[in-house]
Amino acid sequence: MPHLHHGASGSSSGSVLLALVIVVTALVYLRGWLHLRSTSLSAIAAWRAGSFLVGLFLIWVAIASPVATLDMQLLTAHMVQHLLLMTLAPPLIWLGDPQMAFSSALPQRFLHAVIGPSFQWVPLQRLGRAFANPVVCWLAAAAALLGWHIPAAFTLGMQSGAWHMVEHASFLGTGLLFWWPVVQPWPSVLRPDLWIILYLFLATLPCDILSGFLVFCDRVVYPVYFSSSHPFGLSALGDQQLAGALMWTGVTIVYLVAGTILTTHWLSPRSSREDELVQPELPGEAVPQRCVDSRSPLRWLKS
């Protein structure tokens, strides 16, 4: 049986590069957040900035921390990665309103010359609308979850460093897609509806199917773990059952919390999220924004 993937040096260099990217992303975000705070204290609340930074930290934990090296030995560690990348980090990142912060941090000339025209390009707008469709978001997340846990695909990812990175990227990318219609970050206004609650409920079904299969299957589904050193005294089958139970409980708790929060917003006479937002009178379609400073670099979004 071929051994599991990643040489030590390649894994180390990749971890350092990812850590550098995360640090730079955090610094750019903080630059934009501080600029917005200097013009309007209600632009992005401090807890939202903290949420974004925690989301970045969880991505680092999943891919570049010592926890990431355990996925070669334990399916449970792999499941922790999956939960961090698809279930925990994405909503925390969207809650930080990164579009607003990055728009404030980037140079004005770049915004007007590159970003603005790009967002007005019709094919890109159509692609964006397609990816913002909740049905597409749900199907993409379900496909990534179930597809990468097919034994052949799972083995490919474990034996190839390149495919392993593709797997991580697909988990994070589809996780961001999935949580977009739930969090509805700026420039959207959070207006919870019954369909969002149903969306979250239906999203538990693929996780329940996969986790139930892993928990109750009486054989090891992924033979790559037969060659594991079995840390913590876990057998391959015991590790598999623990991983399935972790997915089952973890996803259920997160979706239940999200559904409870959205239901509270839905039943309340006025969402606290809408209280934060200022909707200026604009010609045509108004774009919600918290920063009312007319000099804000966000004004290009109104065109």
mmCIF file of C-alpha atoms in Angstrom, residues 45 75 81 174 182 193 289 300:
data_model
loop_
_atom_site.group_PDB
_atom_site.id
_atom_site.type_symbol
_atom_site.label_atom_id
_atom_site.label_comp_id
_atom_site.label_asym_id
_atom_site.label_seq_id
_atom_site.Cartn_x
_atom_site.Cartn_y
_atom_site.Cartn_z
ATOM 1 C CA ALA A 45 -18.325 46.588 15.211
ATOM 2 C CA LEU A 75 -9.535 10.174 10.549
ATOM 3 C CA GLN A 81 -10.135 19.920 9.581
ATOM 4 C CA THR A 174 -17.865 25.569 -0.679
ATOM 5 C CA VAL A 182 -27.158 32.350 5.873
ATOM 6 C CA ASP A 193 -36.888 34.007 6.374
ATOM 7 C CA GLN A 289 -23.845 50.495 4.058
ATOM 8 C CA TRP A 300 -17.728 53.119 -5.917
#
